[in-house]
XYZ file of C-alpha atoms in Angstrom:
671
model
C -38.196 -45.835 -4.092
C -38.480 -49.768 -2.584
C -40.679 -50.887 0.431
C -38.708 -51.396 3.467
C -38.521 -54.861 4.883
C -39.775 -56.602 8.163
C -36.531 -56.409 9.226
C -35.651 -52.363 8.659
C -39.237 -52.117 10.567
C -38.065 -53.469 13.532
C -34.929 -51.922 13.927
C -36.248 -48.822 13.718
C -39.110 -49.516 16.334
C -36.300 -51.004 18.838
C -34.493 -47.283 17.856
C -37.795 -45.917 19.095
C -38.220 -47.703 22.253
C -34.547 -46.464 23.134
C -35.596 -43.051 22.944
C -38.949 -43.356 24.947
C -36.719 -45.169 27.548
C -34.559 -41.912 28.005
C -37.827 -39.474 28.062
C -39.692 -41.635 30.585
C -36.411 -41.752 32.733
C -36.453 -37.491 32.166
C -39.910 -37.686 33.580
C -39.355 -39.984 36.674
C -39.478 -37.448 40.034
C -35.764 -38.189 40.901
C -34.369 -38.070 37.331
C -35.273 -34.961 35.664
C -34.508 -33.608 32.269
C -32.094 -31.202 34.262
C -30.334 -33.750 36.029
C -29.838 -35.869 32.804
C -28.256 -32.741 31.318
C -25.886 -32.564 34.206
C -25.256 -36.121 33.939
C -24.259 -36.201 29.955
C -21.856 -33.210 30.933
C -20.158 -35.063 33.757
C -19.228 -38.091 31.289
C -16.631 -37.880 28.725
C -18.254 -38.126 25.274
C -16.004 -38.122 22.239
C -17.365 -35.396 19.652
C -21.152 -36.019 18.683
C -22.826 -34.782 15.094
C -26.399 -36.088 15.452
C -28.147 -36.838 12.276
C -31.359 -35.271 11.491
C -32.839 -38.193 9.778
C -36.150 -39.812 11.398
C -36.423 -37.066 14.318
C -39.610 -34.903 14.415
C -38.773 -30.854 14.540
C -39.485 -30.567 18.155
C -37.170 -33.683 19.328
C -34.207 -32.415 17.889
C -33.598 -29.286 20.104
C -34.465 -31.511 23.118
C -31.851 -33.893 22.236
C -29.278 -31.473 21.155
C -30.019 -30.026 24.683
C -28.655 -33.352 25.994
C -25.420 -33.559 24.020
C -22.352 -31.832 25.659
C -19.913 -32.361 23.123
C -22.608 -31.648 20.222
C -21.229 -30.311 16.575
C -22.759 -28.857 14.073
C -19.978 -29.726 11.315
C -19.663 -33.275 10.876
C -16.063 -33.170 9.739
C -14.773 -32.660 13.629
C -17.144 -35.549 14.938
C -15.819 -38.738 16.115
C -19.109 -40.287 16.556
C -22.114 -39.774 14.388
C -25.379 -40.682 16.344
C -28.602 -41.204 15.102
C -31.868 -43.229 13.807
C -29.965 -45.562 11.555
C -29.808 -48.812 11.565
C -28.521 -50.308 8.288
C -24.623 -49.784 7.147
C -26.038 -49.265 3.363
C -27.975 -45.977 5.104
C -25.426 -44.586 7.360
C -22.816 -44.761 4.481
C -25.128 -42.608 2.654
C -26.062 -40.079 5.347
C -22.311 -39.615 5.106
C -22.252 -39.124 1.655
C -25.195 -36.791 1.415
C -22.700 -34.546 3.933
C -19.511 -34.732 1.593
C -17.864 -37.026 3.809
C -16.463 -39.810 2.130
C -14.650 -42.981 4.352
C -13.157 -46.095 3.405
C -14.560 -48.829 5.306
C -13.116 -50.139 8.329
C -14.279 -53.894 9.710
C -15.430 -53.523 13.624
C -13.024 -55.241 16.028
C -14.224 -57.683 18.477
C -15.529 -56.213 21.778
C -12.433 -57.289 23.668
C -10.216 -55.039 21.131
C -12.948 -52.016 21.819
C -12.590 -48.841 23.617
C -13.164 -49.153 27.562
C -13.735 -45.996 29.548
C -13.255 -45.449 32.995
C -16.432 -45.918 35.084
C -15.269 -44.206 38.225
C -16.881 -41.553 39.513
C -14.079 -39.530 38.826
C -14.966 -39.293 34.908
C -12.075 -41.500 32.378
C -8.521 -41.402 32.369
C -6.272 -41.337 29.944
C -6.221 -44.415 27.331
C -4.196 -47.479 28.553
C -1.046 -48.152 26.578
C -1.831 -50.972 23.966
C -0.094 -54.012 22.994
C 1.936 -54.232 20.157
C -0.436 -55.890 17.602
C 0.796 -58.456 15.012
C 1.597 -57.146 12.206
C -1.418 -58.803 10.303
C -3.617 -57.469 12.625
C -1.931 -54.081 12.372
C -2.566 -53.974 8.640
C -6.357 -55.191 9.188
C -7.308 -52.886 11.787
C -5.247 -49.124 11.196
C -2.514 -47.876 8.741
C 0.802 -47.761 9.605
C 0.468 -43.643 9.723
C -2.179 -43.896 11.999
C -2.602 -43.084 16.030
C -5.540 -44.387 18.297
C -8.283 -42.485 17.743
C -10.326 -40.608 20.507
C -13.874 -42.563 20.110
C -15.589 -45.255 22.067
C -13.836 -48.106 19.950
C -10.529 -46.426 19.486
C -8.684 -46.661 23.244
C -7.114 -49.244 23.844
C -6.666 -51.875 27.391
C -4.011 -53.536 26.467
C -0.541 -52.751 27.426
C 2.289 -52.712 25.508
C 5.043 -55.392 25.475
C 8.449 -54.834 25.961
C 10.749 -54.509 22.894
C 14.291 -55.256 22.208
C 15.508 -51.610 20.863
C 18.165 -53.262 18.695
C 16.213 -55.772 16.919
C 12.786 -53.499 15.989
C 11.655 -54.110 12.776
C 10.517 -51.314 10.919
C 6.506 -51.986 11.716
C 8.149 -52.296 15.562
C 9.348 -48.382 15.305
C 6.147 -47.500 13.617
C 4.232 -49.034 16.034
C 6.915 -47.336 18.852
C 6.042 -43.942 17.192
C 1.950 -43.932 17.285
C 2.532 -45.069 20.960
C 4.704 -42.033 21.795
C 1.472 -40.183 20.123
C -1.035 -41.939 21.935
C 0.983 -41.073 25.116
C 1.329 -37.676 24.155
C -2.576 -37.605 23.485
C -3.039 -37.478 19.822
C -5.836 -38.840 17.927
C -6.350 -40.242 14.910
C -9.099 -37.512 13.579
C -9.682 -39.685 10.782
C -11.691 -42.530 12.008
C -15.477 -41.804 12.094
C -18.156 -43.813 13.729
C -21.885 -44.257 12.925
C -23.671 -45.787 16.416
C -27.344 -46.146 17.028
C -29.218 -43.372 19.232
C -29.424 -46.186 21.919
C -25.625 -45.681 22.616
C -26.186 -41.939 24.107
C -29.494 -42.571 25.689
C -27.985 -46.110 27.599
C -24.877 -44.282 28.871
C -27.013 -41.513 30.266
C -29.280 -43.522 31.925
C -26.102 -46.012 33.276
C -24.262 -42.791 34.359
C -20.923 -44.214 32.166
C -20.011 -43.579 28.208
C -20.887 -47.527 26.993
C -18.780 -49.409 24.920
C -19.863 -48.953 20.946
C -19.227 -52.321 19.980
C -23.126 -53.257 20.542
C -24.283 -49.993 19.051
C -22.218 -49.767 16.049
C -23.819 -49.122 12.750
C -20.541 -48.322 10.540
C -17.046 -46.916 10.800
C -14.701 -45.695 8.344
C -11.781 -43.633 7.497
C -12.212 -40.343 6.227
C -10.810 -39.725 2.900
C -10.816 -37.244 0.133
C -13.850 -36.574 -2.175
C -13.453 -37.977 -5.547
C -11.906 -35.779 -8.422
C -11.012 -33.135 -5.274
C -9.423 -30.107 -5.929
C -7.211 -28.565 -3.714
C -8.158 -25.370 -2.053
C -5.189 -22.754 -2.656
C -4.057 -20.594 -0.062
C -2.703 -16.874 -0.810
C -0.094 -16.934 1.414
C 1.003 -20.902 0.430
C 0.944 -19.144 -3.581
C 3.121 -16.753 -2.808
C 5.732 -18.387 -0.910
C 5.825 -21.162 -3.724
C 6.512 -18.375 -6.065
C 9.280 -17.148 -4.270
C 10.620 -20.317 -3.952
C 10.205 -20.701 -7.618
C 11.744 -17.269 -8.498
C 14.852 -18.424 -6.115
C 14.911 -22.042 -8.171
C 15.013 -23.477 -4.269
C 11.690 -25.327 -4.133
C 10.529 -27.097 -0.914
C 9.781 -30.190 -2.999
C 9.913 -31.260 -6.454
C 6.131 -32.396 -5.682
C 5.422 -28.550 -5.227
C 6.772 -27.763 -8.614
C 4.276 -30.359 -9.993
C 1.092 -29.580 -8.215
C 1.583 -25.353 -8.580
C 3.176 -25.654 -11.658
C 1.316 -24.016 -15.365
C -0.354 -27.404 -16.285
C -2.585 -26.871 -12.762
C -5.023 -24.607 -12.884
C -7.837 -23.500 -10.153
C -11.121 -25.014 -11.177
C -12.403 -21.422 -10.527
C -9.663 -19.815 -12.972
C -12.297 -19.143 -15.867
C -14.286 -16.816 -13.193
C -14.067 -13.174 -14.228
C -12.791 -12.583 -10.393
C -10.028 -11.839 -9.489
C -8.405 -13.823 -5.979
C -7.443 -10.870 -3.179
C -4.337 -11.972 -2.472
C -3.646 -10.738 1.759
C -0.159 -9.679 1.999
C 0.983 -9.604 5.757
C 4.133 -8.289 6.817
C 4.046 -10.461 10.443
C 2.892 -14.224 11.516
C -0.540 -15.336 12.075
C 0.638 -16.116 15.889
C 1.564 -12.138 16.100
C -1.391 -11.467 14.114
C -3.629 -13.126 16.708
C -1.650 -11.560 19.664
C -2.887 -8.134 18.120
C -6.281 -9.020 17.520
C -9.207 -7.011 20.010
C -10.963 -8.899 22.459
C -13.944 -10.861 22.442
C -16.544 -8.934 24.107
C -17.803 -10.550 27.310
C -21.007 -10.912 25.613
C -20.412 -13.205 23.005
C -19.504 -15.807 25.348
C -23.340 -16.135 26.137
C -24.973 -19.278 24.434
C -28.043 -17.167 23.548
C -28.165 -14.835 20.809
C -30.991 -12.995 22.754
C -28.537 -11.703 25.632
C -26.200 -10.111 23.056
C -26.623 -6.499 21.031
C -26.532 -7.493 17.553
C -26.468 -4.233 15.271
C -28.282 -3.600 12.024
C -25.264 -2.946 10.313
C -22.101 -5.037 10.984
C -18.488 -4.478 9.694
C -18.649 -7.928 8.588
C -22.081 -7.577 6.854
C -20.562 -8.700 3.297
C -19.404 -11.960 4.726
C -22.643 -12.491 6.415
C -24.330 -12.548 3.338
C -22.491 -15.161 1.854
C -23.044 -17.370 5.134
C -26.744 -16.326 4.253
C -26.615 -17.819 0.904
C -24.952 -21.008 2.185
C -27.765 -21.198 4.877
C -30.580 -21.233 2.251
C -28.544 -23.216 0.233
C -29.117 -26.137 2.924
C -32.475 -24.938 3.512
C -33.218 -25.977 -0.032
C -31.308 -29.575 0.568
C -33.696 -29.702 3.776
C -30.518 -30.444 6.341
C -32.362 -28.959 9.472
C -29.044 -29.341 11.291
C -26.974 -27.179 9.034
C -29.449 -24.948 9.080
C -29.243 -24.317 12.396
C -25.216 -24.387 12.569
C -25.398 -21.191 10.215
C -27.684 -19.582 12.263
C -25.843 -19.706 14.977
C -22.538 -18.992 13.021
C -24.292 -15.975 11.759
C -25.407 -14.553 14.772
C -21.774 -14.620 16.086
C -20.332 -13.202 13.379
C -22.782 -10.380 13.410
C -22.704 -9.351 16.847
C -18.770 -9.161 16.708
C -18.363 -5.403 16.423
C -14.782 -5.551 14.827
C -14.222 -6.246 11.081
C -12.830 -9.660 10.533
C -9.032 -9.953 9.690
C -7.466 -13.186 9.645
C -9.032 -16.604 9.992
C -7.514 -16.906 13.517
C -9.932 -14.208 14.488
C -13.043 -15.852 13.006
C -11.949 -19.184 14.804
C -12.279 -18.148 18.072
C -15.427 -16.602 17.993
C -18.039 -18.778 19.663
C -20.245 -20.814 17.057
C -17.590 -20.564 14.291
C -15.855 -23.984 13.994
C -13.314 -25.125 11.145
C -15.940 -25.133 8.748
C -16.700 -21.300 8.749
C -13.196 -20.335 9.185
C -12.799 -22.221 6.049
C -14.983 -20.525 4.488
C -13.768 -17.188 5.917
C -10.530 -17.849 3.942
C -12.221 -18.313 0.651
C -14.261 -15.482 0.798
C -11.127 -13.402 2.134
C -8.915 -15.016 -0.712
C -11.007 -15.316 -3.503
C -14.069 -13.073 -3.345
C -16.512 -15.687 -3.408
C -17.784 -19.133 -1.775
C -17.343 -22.168 -3.846
C -20.746 -23.625 -2.846
C -22.656 -20.313 -3.639
C -20.539 -19.969 -6.941
C -21.123 -23.237 -7.907
C -24.933 -23.078 -6.768
C -25.423 -19.943 -8.886
C -25.107 -22.108 -12.121
C -26.274 -24.860 -11.314
C -29.293 -25.718 -13.204
C -31.003 -27.698 -10.578
C -30.447 -25.357 -7.407
C -31.198 -22.347 -9.794
C -34.595 -23.996 -10.888
C -34.883 -23.954 -6.733
C -34.264 -21.069 -5.684
C -36.835 -19.520 -8.229
C -39.473 -21.605 -6.641
C -38.613 -21.228 -3.420
C -38.655 -17.250 -3.774
C -42.845 -17.615 -4.800
C -44.524 -16.433 -1.936
C -46.331 -19.906 -0.298
C -43.416 -21.804 -1.535
C -40.883 -23.951 1.370
C -38.105 -26.027 0.538
C -40.010 -29.259 0.623
C -42.673 -27.677 -2.021
C -39.871 -25.974 -4.160
C -38.147 -29.770 -4.550
C -41.898 -31.460 -5.345
C -42.234 -28.779 -8.439
C -38.830 -29.719 -9.818
C -39.534 -33.852 -9.104
C -42.787 -32.751 -11.259
C -40.470 -32.052 -13.955
C -41.390 -28.253 -13.776
C -38.790 -25.398 -14.687
C -39.615 -21.825 -14.599
C -43.098 -20.326 -13.631
C -44.427 -20.841 -17.109
C -44.650 -24.829 -15.756
C -46.135 -24.298 -13.196
C -49.141 -22.271 -14.605
C -49.224 -24.677 -17.828
C -48.932 -28.218 -16.228
C -49.858 -27.783 -12.037
C -52.118 -24.519 -11.952
C -55.126 -26.668 -10.498
C -52.668 -28.380 -8.458
C -51.329 -25.653 -6.289
C -53.103 -23.800 -3.541
C -54.531 -20.313 -4.284
C -51.662 -18.631 -2.042
C -49.246 -20.235 -4.339
C -51.275 -18.975 -7.575
C -50.999 -15.512 -5.996
C -47.294 -15.887 -5.256
C -46.776 -16.664 -9.162
C -48.977 -14.155 -10.582
C -47.133 -11.699 -8.550
C -43.905 -13.029 -8.661
C -41.820 -10.039 -9.356
C -43.950 -7.459 -7.564
C -43.633 -9.515 -4.642
C -39.812 -9.685 -4.679
C -39.327 -6.190 -4.857
C -38.452 -4.416 -1.729
C -40.350 -1.829 0.019
C -38.952 1.424 1.180
C -39.310 2.661 4.883
C -41.509 5.667 3.668
C -43.897 3.325 1.666
C -43.716 0.968 5.112
C -44.924 3.852 7.029
C -47.746 4.974 4.208
C -49.363 1.382 4.387
C -48.871 1.403 8.523
C -50.626 4.616 8.659
C -53.496 3.658 6.953
C -54.364 0.663 8.670
C -53.973 2.327 12.006
C -56.751 4.744 10.706
C -59.175 1.999 9.667
C -58.694 0.471 12.688
C -59.410 4.190 15.254
C -62.526 4.557 12.457
C -64.309 1.225 13.485
C -63.030 1.371 17.395
C -61.040 4.805 19.118
C -58.015 3.836 21.571
C -55.900 1.339 18.793
C -52.551 1.528 19.261
C -49.641 0.139 16.435
C -46.661 -0.869 16.462
C -44.679 -1.508 12.723
C -42.474 -4.542 13.705
C -40.365 -6.789 12.306
C -37.169 -6.006 9.772
C -38.659 -2.248 9.563
C -38.511 -2.000 13.443
C -34.944 -3.353 13.693
C -34.111 -0.424 11.227
C -33.114 -2.017 7.574
C -33.492 0.344 4.629
C -35.995 -1.520 3.056
C -39.021 -4.579 3.847
C -39.881 -7.902 1.775
C -43.197 -7.350 3.537
C -45.062 -4.823 5.938
C -45.682 -6.411 9.534
C -48.161 -4.183 11.687
C -49.093 -5.232 15.546
C -52.637 -3.877 16.808
C -54.162 -3.952 20.162
C -56.191 -2.023 22.561
C -56.413 -1.605 26.015
C -60.173 -2.681 26.161
C -60.068 -6.326 25.802
C -63.133 -6.367 23.924
C -62.343 -4.332 21.445
C -59.444 -6.737 19.868
C -62.078 -9.754 20.090
C -62.255 -11.035 16.764
C -61.256 -7.446 15.588
C -58.976 -9.271 12.593
C -62.524 -9.821 10.861
C -63.635 -5.973 10.933
C -60.091 -4.737 9.782
C -59.936 -6.640 7.150
C -63.196 -5.825 5.700
C -62.658 -2.411 6.153
C -59.624 -2.534 4.150
C -60.805 -4.857 1.451
C -63.910 -2.237 0.655
C -61.701 0.560 0.095
C -59.681 -1.308 -2.349
C -56.038 -1.526 -0.362
C -56.486 -5.399 0.109
C -56.720 -7.363 -3.098
C -56.200 -10.591 -1.461
C -56.431 -12.413 1.764
C -53.951 -15.576 1.729
C -54.687 -15.900 5.531
C -56.940 -14.707 8.132
C -57.067 -16.178 11.178
C -58.917 -15.865 14.383
C -57.782 -18.809 16.958
C -56.647 -15.924 19.924
C -60.163 -15.004 19.536
C -61.977 -18.400 19.557
C -59.970 -19.522 22.347
C -61.347 -16.302 24.786
C -58.104 -14.194 24.144
C -56.181 -16.189 26.452
C -52.457 -17.006 26.206
C -52.092 -20.591 24.434
C -52.693 -23.359 27.307
C -49.199 -25.050 27.803
C -49.413 -28.821 26.885
C -46.297 -29.927 27.403
C -43.397 -31.320 25.018
C -45.723 -34.120 23.773
C -47.852 -31.362 21.607
C -47.542 -32.033 18.270
C -44.572 -29.867 16.250
C -45.435 -26.535 14.962
C -48.909 -26.313 17.660
C -48.530 -22.767 19.357
C -45.900 -21.076 17.892
C -47.747 -17.984 17.035
C -51.946 -18.336 17.653
C -52.473 -14.498 17.662
C -55.417 -13.409 15.502
C -53.826 -12.541 12.283
C -54.033 -11.947 8.355
C -51.850 -12.333 5.700
C -52.721 -9.972 2.714
C -51.851 -8.824 -0.608
C -52.099 -5.338 -0.840
C -52.073 -2.278 -3.466
C -52.542 1.268 -3.060
C -56.110 2.240 -4.980
C -55.040 5.541 -5.369
C -53.220 7.091 -9.002
C -53.325 9.292 -11.517
C -56.070 7.955 -14.182
C -54.967 10.593 -16.156
C -51.928 9.143 -16.621
C -52.585 5.331 -16.795
C -55.736 3.079 -17.089
C -54.536 0.472 -14.841
C -53.461 0.603 -11.409
C -49.339 0.790 -11.833
C -48.885 0.784 -7.939
C -47.094 -2.118 -6.432
C -48.509 -5.609 -4.741
C -46.657 -5.612 -1.613
C -47.164 -8.624 0.953
C -48.907 -7.161 4.633
C -49.374 -8.828 7.340
C -51.967 -7.954 10.208
C -51.756 -8.998 13.614
C -54.061 -8.108 16.737
C -52.443 -8.372 20.450
C -54.705 -8.749 23.400
C -53.326 -5.687 25.549
C -52.399 -8.175 28.718
C -50.157 -10.011 26.623
C -49.032 -6.999 23.688
C -45.192 -6.828 25.085
C -44.875 -10.452 24.560
C -46.372 -9.876 20.994
C -44.135 -7.039 20.346
C -40.729 -9.217 21.195
C -42.186 -12.132 19.238
C -42.377 -10.073 16.144
C -39.862 -7.577 16.259
C -36.164 -9.734 16.515
C -34.377 -11.916 13.359
C -35.305 -15.333 13.341
C -32.142 -16.790 15.434
C -33.031 -13.859 18.175
C -36.864 -15.493 18.556
C -35.252 -18.876 18.494
C -32.791 -18.255 21.473
C -35.018 -16.338 22.976
C -37.415 -19.607 23.140
C -34.595 -21.435 24.389
C -33.283 -19.226 26.806
C -37.135 -19.632 28.333
C -37.088 -22.904 28.533
C -33.628 -24.549 29.757
C -33.090 -20.920 32.212
C -36.407 -20.168 32.894
C -38.619 -23.221 32.455
C -41.243 -21.161 31.050
C -42.611 -21.265 27.231
C -43.018 -18.521 25.644
C -44.508 -17.214 22.400
C -45.863 -13.903 20.916
C -49.329 -14.914 22.612
C -47.655 -14.806 26.421
C -45.399 -16.996 28.928
C -46.317 -20.390 30.756
C -44.997 -22.263 33.353
C -43.851 -25.515 31.855
C -44.541 -27.042 35.393
C -47.293 -26.418 37.528
C -50.343 -27.294 35.652
C -48.835 -24.529 32.657
C -50.470 -21.345 34.348
C -50.027 -17.952 32.603
C -47.282 -15.839 33.893
C -48.333 -12.237 33.670
C -45.091 -10.109 32.944
C -46.230 -6.813 31.922
C -48.775 -5.333 34.672
C -46.925 -3.382 37.605
C -46.640 -4.237 41.135
C -50.402 -3.556 41.760
C -51.895 -5.662 38.991
C -51.953 -2.550 36.310
C -51.513 -3.078 33.062
C -48.289 -1.232 31.322
C -49.872 2.058 29.869
C -48.437 1.560 26.307
C -47.189 -1.493 24.070
C -43.559 -0.370 24.309
C -43.875 -0.260 27.902
C -44.824 -3.489 28.315
C -41.999 -5.053 25.861
C -39.631 -3.791 28.157
C -41.233 -4.945 30.708
C -40.850 -8.312 29.464
C -36.952 -8.183 28.895
C -37.210 -7.035 32.167
C -38.690 -10.112 34.099
C -37.057 -12.267 31.774
C -33.915 -11.701 33.300
C -32.460 -10.084 29.731
C -30.944 -6.470 29.175
C -33.036 -4.031 27.659
C -31.753 -4.349 23.696
C -33.657 -1.838 21.638
C -35.072 -2.890 18.346
C -31.958 -2.242 16.153
C -29.888 -4.638 18.414
C -31.755 -7.788 17.453
C -30.373 -8.370 14.161
C -29.320 -11.953 14.298
C -29.869 -12.377 10.746
């Protein structure tokens, strides 16, 4: 790894200043963040992909909310926006996302894209003057049309031509002009632009030309040694043509003949050919209507059942998300989470690519993945990962309790390839939690049946009421959402008397350790009691990433049933289980139940909904205002200020007072 030079540091510093300028502008009383979003919506930005590189985790959601034309699929984008100052780095960022390009030299500012700055917004690009043959060859290929990115619209007008003496190049130029007038664009062009272009455009109230902000521009090309993705309908059609002796073209015999094999032809799985008696257009006309709730922006506004008719496809998408997690692609993770939530909320069995394409949050990438899964029974990236030695090792490490994607990659970089390597070469370097995760690796991979979840929870509640009578408990997590088995057990305890929950986490853990139920305590936190059991104070968006996500008192422990038949075994044969015990004050118990019940995307969107729609800050310790000093908002007491009679009533009041339709736990399964 080479040290960065002063030029790189100066470039990055200028990018930080650009971002700070936008944030400062957003804080002015006259120009709020909301008004900036409205301004952005009124500007005709091209489709933008946001690079997560060099952003803090809490910066990305805020900036994403400012971009009205944001896409999570880089292949859809016209502009790639980010904190990238060097052309070489820009090319690497594109290649890392499997987007390969041929560089196109930047055009002079006078030849670039000019955007209408009138309040009514940009108009259709003006016709361009026919360039000379040498200029045309240098700028765009003969079969290209003008792009709709900032550099691609043309200000020049086309000179008149004598139809009778048009050369071949002139005819092609005329064809491109006709396509331009028809609104066609060159989807092969991609531009990497500094973040300052977007922030400056917002501040100035118009989409600026990109010339001064351009880092790199190129034309998309096929990846090296790319293999065609076969479509079942195409194969069947060509087979019929071969049998009749009337191929569409000679090239089709060459491409699909016996000498060419599908890269997965050695797989034991045979492709699933979908025979259809009607065209795709006819099929689209017969598709069921998309439910209105699916058009909502936030998954917390939709019913998402535990049993989806598309569960097999969803499981494949989850595996893709895990791969992106191991690649530490934050944007990809969010994109797959959004798509998974949309498919999971769709109440009908998907039957065609066009049906997937119309689902909110499912772009061309998800459509292509559906085609792969429908036709071949697998996803190529998932199959490749299963046989990729590095990815197999990363998945092994990622399944260790206490090991995330970053640590899994770090283990691999150290040269470790299995659990024995961790024990032999790194035992003194890994954390105690990771040591326990390795020691009980196989047991902690086992799923916990619902009956055992209930048995463990019953013991915890009994111990709580031995210490102080009156505790109530809700089993949260996957169990409450209706899953047949769980990876761990999550229980939430609360008591109407505030003094009962104060530092109670220490007492309940000591009691369960005394009876041998808790064998190891991984984490013990009493932060909520340390601040007087008050909801976490709202400190604004400038807080450090991750602070205040969930600061309830909690213990993350390893559990083992201490009872067994000692006449049959000398050692305890019961499996070790992961158990989370959470303690909430009564006045915010409803928020705690909500925060620990929903699927990951449900909880993410609930926080986004509270922020964007209600101007509130939500976490499991309570709700605060984002303005007026960050005061706590009581969502759970009745009109007279009396607290809820039980934890589930409090939960329903949270939904009602946030303006959300009540969703039972079994409808919060966003995946």
